[in-house]
Coordinates of C-alpha atoms in Angstrom, one line a residue:
Chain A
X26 CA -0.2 -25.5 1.5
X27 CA 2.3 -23.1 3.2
X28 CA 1.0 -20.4 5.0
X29 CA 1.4 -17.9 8.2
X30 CA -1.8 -17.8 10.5
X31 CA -3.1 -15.1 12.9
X32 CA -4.9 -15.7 16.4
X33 CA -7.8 -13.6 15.6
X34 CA -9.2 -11.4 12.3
X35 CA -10.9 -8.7 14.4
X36 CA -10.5 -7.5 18.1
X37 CA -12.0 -5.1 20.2
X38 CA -10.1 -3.9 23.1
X39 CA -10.2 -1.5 25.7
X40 CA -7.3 1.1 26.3
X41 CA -5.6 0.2 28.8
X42 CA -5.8 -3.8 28.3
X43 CA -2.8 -6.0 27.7
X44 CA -3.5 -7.5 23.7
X45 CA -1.0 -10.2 22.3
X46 CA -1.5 -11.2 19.0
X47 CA -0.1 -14.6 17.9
X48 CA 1.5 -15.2 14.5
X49 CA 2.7 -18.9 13.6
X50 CA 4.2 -19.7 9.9
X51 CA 4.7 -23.5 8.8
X52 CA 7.8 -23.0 6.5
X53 CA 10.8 -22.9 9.0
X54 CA 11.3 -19.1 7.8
X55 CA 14.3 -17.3 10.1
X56 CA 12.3 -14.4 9.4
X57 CA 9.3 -12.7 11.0
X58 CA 7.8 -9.2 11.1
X59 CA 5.3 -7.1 12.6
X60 CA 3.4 -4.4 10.4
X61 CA 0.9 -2.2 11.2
X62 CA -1.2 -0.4 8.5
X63 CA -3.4 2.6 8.4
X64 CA -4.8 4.5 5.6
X65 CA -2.5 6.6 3.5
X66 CA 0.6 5.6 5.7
X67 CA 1.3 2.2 4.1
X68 CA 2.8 -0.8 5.6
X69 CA 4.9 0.4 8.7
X70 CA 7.7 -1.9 10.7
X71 CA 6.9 -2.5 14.1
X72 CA 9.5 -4.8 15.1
X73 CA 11.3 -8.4 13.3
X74 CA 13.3 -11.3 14.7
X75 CA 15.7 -12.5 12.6
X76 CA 16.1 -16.1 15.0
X77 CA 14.3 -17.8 17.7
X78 CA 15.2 -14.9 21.2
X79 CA 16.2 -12.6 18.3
X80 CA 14.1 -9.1 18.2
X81 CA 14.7 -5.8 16.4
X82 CA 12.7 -3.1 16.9
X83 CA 11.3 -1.4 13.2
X84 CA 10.4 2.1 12.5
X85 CA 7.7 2.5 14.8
X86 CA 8.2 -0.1 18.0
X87 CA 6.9 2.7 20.9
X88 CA 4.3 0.7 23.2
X89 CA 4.7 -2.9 21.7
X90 CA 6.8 -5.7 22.5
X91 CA 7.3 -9.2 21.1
X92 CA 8.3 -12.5 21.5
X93 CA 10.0 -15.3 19.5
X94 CA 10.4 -18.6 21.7
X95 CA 10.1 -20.9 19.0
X96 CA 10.7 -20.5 15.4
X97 CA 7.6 -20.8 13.8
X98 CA 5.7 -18.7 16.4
X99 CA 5.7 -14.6 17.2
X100 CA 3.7 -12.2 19.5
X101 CA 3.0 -9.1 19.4
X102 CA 2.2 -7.5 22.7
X103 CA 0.5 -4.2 23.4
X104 CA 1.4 -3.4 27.6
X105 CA -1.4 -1.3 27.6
X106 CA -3.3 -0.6 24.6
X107 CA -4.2 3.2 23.5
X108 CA -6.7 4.2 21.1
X109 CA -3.8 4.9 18.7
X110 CA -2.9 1.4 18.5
X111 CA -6.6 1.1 16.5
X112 CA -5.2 -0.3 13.1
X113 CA -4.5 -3.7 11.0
X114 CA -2.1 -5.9 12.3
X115 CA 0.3 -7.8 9.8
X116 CA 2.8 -10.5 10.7
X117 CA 4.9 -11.3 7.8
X118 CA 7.9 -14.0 7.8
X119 CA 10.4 -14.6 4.6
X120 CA 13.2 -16.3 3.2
X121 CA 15.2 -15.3 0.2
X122 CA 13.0 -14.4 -2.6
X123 CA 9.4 -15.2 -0.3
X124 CA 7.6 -13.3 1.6
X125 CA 4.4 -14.5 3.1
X126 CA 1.6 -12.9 5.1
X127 CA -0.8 -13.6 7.0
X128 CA -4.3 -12.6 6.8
X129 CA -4.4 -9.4 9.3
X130 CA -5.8 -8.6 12.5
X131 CA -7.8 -5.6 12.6
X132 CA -7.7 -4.4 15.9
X133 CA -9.9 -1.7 17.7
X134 CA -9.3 -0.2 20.6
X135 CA -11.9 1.5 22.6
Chain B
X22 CA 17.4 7.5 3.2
X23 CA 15.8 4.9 1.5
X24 CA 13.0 5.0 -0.1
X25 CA 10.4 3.4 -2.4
X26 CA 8.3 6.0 -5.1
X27 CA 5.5 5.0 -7.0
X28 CA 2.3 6.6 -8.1
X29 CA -0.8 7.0 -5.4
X30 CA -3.4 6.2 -7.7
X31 CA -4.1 4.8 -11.2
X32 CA -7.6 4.6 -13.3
X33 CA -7.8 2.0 -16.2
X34 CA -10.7 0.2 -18.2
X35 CA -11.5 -2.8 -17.9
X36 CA -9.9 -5.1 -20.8
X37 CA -6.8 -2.4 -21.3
X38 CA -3.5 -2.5 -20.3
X39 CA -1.9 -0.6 -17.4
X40 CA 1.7 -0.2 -16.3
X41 CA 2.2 0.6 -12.4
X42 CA 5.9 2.2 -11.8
X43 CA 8.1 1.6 -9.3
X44 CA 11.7 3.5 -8.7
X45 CA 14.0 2.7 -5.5
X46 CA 16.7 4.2 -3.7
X47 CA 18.3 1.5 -0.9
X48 CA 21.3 0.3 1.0
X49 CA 21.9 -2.4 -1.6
X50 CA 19.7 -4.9 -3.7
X51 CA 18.7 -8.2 -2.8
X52 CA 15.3 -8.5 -4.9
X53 CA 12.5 -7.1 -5.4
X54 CA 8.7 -7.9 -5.0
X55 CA 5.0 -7.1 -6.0
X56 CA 2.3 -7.8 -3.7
X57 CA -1.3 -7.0 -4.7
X58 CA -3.9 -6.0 -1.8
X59 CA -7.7 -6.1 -1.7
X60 CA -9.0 -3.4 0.6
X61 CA -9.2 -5.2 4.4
X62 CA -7.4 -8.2 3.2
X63 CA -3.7 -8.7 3.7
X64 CA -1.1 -8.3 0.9
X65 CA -0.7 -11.1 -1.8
X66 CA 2.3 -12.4 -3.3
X67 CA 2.4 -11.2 -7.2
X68 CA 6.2 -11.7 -8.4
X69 CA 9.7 -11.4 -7.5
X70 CA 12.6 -9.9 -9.4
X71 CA 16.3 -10.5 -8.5
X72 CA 17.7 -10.2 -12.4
X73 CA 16.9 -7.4 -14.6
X74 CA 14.3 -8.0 -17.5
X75 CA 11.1 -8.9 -17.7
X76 CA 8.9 -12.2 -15.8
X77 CA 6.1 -12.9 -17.1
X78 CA 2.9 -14.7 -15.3
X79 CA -0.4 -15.0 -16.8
X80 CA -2.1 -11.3 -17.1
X81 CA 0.9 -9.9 -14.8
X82 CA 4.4 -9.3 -15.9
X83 CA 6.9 -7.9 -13.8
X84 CA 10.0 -5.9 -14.9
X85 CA 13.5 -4.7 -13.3
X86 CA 16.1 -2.6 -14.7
X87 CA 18.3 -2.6 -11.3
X88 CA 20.9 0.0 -13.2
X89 CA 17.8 2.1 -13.4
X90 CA 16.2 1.4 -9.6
X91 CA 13.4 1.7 -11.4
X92 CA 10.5 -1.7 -11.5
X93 CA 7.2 -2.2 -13.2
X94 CA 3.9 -4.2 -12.8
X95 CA 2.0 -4.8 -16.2
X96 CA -1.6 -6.0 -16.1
X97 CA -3.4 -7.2 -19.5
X98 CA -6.6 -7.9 -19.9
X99 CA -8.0 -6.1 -16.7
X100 CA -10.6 -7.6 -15.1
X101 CA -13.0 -5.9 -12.2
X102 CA -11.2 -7.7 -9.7
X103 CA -7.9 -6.5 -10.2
X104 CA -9.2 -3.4 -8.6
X105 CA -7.2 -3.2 -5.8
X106 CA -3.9 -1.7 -4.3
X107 CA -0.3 -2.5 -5.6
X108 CA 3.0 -2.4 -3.2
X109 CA 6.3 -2.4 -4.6
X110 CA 9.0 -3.6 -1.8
X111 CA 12.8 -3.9 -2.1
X112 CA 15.2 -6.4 -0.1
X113 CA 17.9 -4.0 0.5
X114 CA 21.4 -5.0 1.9
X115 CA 20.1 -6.0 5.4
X116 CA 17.5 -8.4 4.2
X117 CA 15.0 -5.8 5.3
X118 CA 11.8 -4.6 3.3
X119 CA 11.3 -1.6 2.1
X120 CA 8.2 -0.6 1.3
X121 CA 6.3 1.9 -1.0
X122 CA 3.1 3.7 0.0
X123 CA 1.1 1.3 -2.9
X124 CA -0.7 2.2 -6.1
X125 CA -4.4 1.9 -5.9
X126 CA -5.8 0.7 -9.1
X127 CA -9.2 1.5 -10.1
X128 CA -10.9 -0.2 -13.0
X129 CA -13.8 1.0 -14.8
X130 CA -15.9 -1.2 -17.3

């Protein structure tokens, strides 16, 4: 059963900290996104890699970072997390006509 | 710009049929897709739509009309647990998603 897994469905951190979230996929996908979603703003881009050392930064990429070393694995990085940052975290990764997500991370930062 | 309209909220009875609309403006077409999202969960694949006309899946149908830019989700025989929100998202040109704000369906019995 294909699917994309996330390190952790909730997290509490405090502003300031360094968070990475971890996204891995198991269907060799080239692509892989970074969404964060709040209520009544919909699904917004934070940043994609369209290849392994490949990143593009999305709609909204101010304060995050990521990394793609390997293809089937990519972070999200928070340099020092702000209570703004509070939200659900959404890796995604696709090929034509599939796009697959995995389950969230709501993140909370205090 | 690009951009993805469909309706912020829709109110059906459980048992009926309900149509949720979808019209796009992108930087080209390279499909299009219906996800369906229970509140705190992540977004679920519902169908894909590359051709224009109508694909059909159980209770869901999905339709395109890419002349149009226009998409809908139909849902028969509504149950309570299709309650829930519905994104529309187009591949444009890019390979990028676009996405629409998402229809939240409520059903009543």
């Amino acid at each position: 059963d294909v699917k994309v897994t996330q390190s952790s469905r909730y997290l509490v951190k405090r502003t300031g900290e360094k968070v990475f979230l971890e996204c891995v996929q198991d269907m060799d996908h080239e692509n892989m996104f970074w969404y964060r979603q709040d209520p009544g703003l919909g699904l917004r881009l934070i940043y994609f890699s369209y290849d392994v050392k490949m990143k593009e930064k999305g709609d909204i990429p101010e304060g995050y970072s990521v990394s793609r070393e390997k293809k089937e694995r990519f972070s999200l990085i928070l340099e020092s997390a702000s209570t703004n940052q509070t939200s659900m975290y959404l890796c995604a990764s696709s090929s034509a006509g599939q796009v697959l997500f995995g389950p969230g991370t709501r993140l909370t930062v205090t | 710009g690009q951009n993805i309209d469909q309706p912020t909220e829709m109110t059906a009875t459980e048992g009926a049929i309900v149509q949720i609309n979808c019209t796009y403006q992108t930087s080209g077409f390279n499909g299009l897709f219906w996800y369906q999202q229970h509140a705190g969960e992540a977004p679920t694949f519902l169908s894909y739509n590359v051709l224009d006309g109508l694909e059909e899946k159980g209770r869901f149908s999905s339709f395109l009309s890419r002349s149009k830019g226009y998409s809908y989700l139909l849902l028969k025989e509504l149950q309570m647990k299709d309650s829930a929100s519905y994104l529309c998202a187009v591949m444009d040109s890019n390979y990028q998603l676009i996405w629409g704000a998402g229809t939240k369906l409520i059903i009543k019995p």
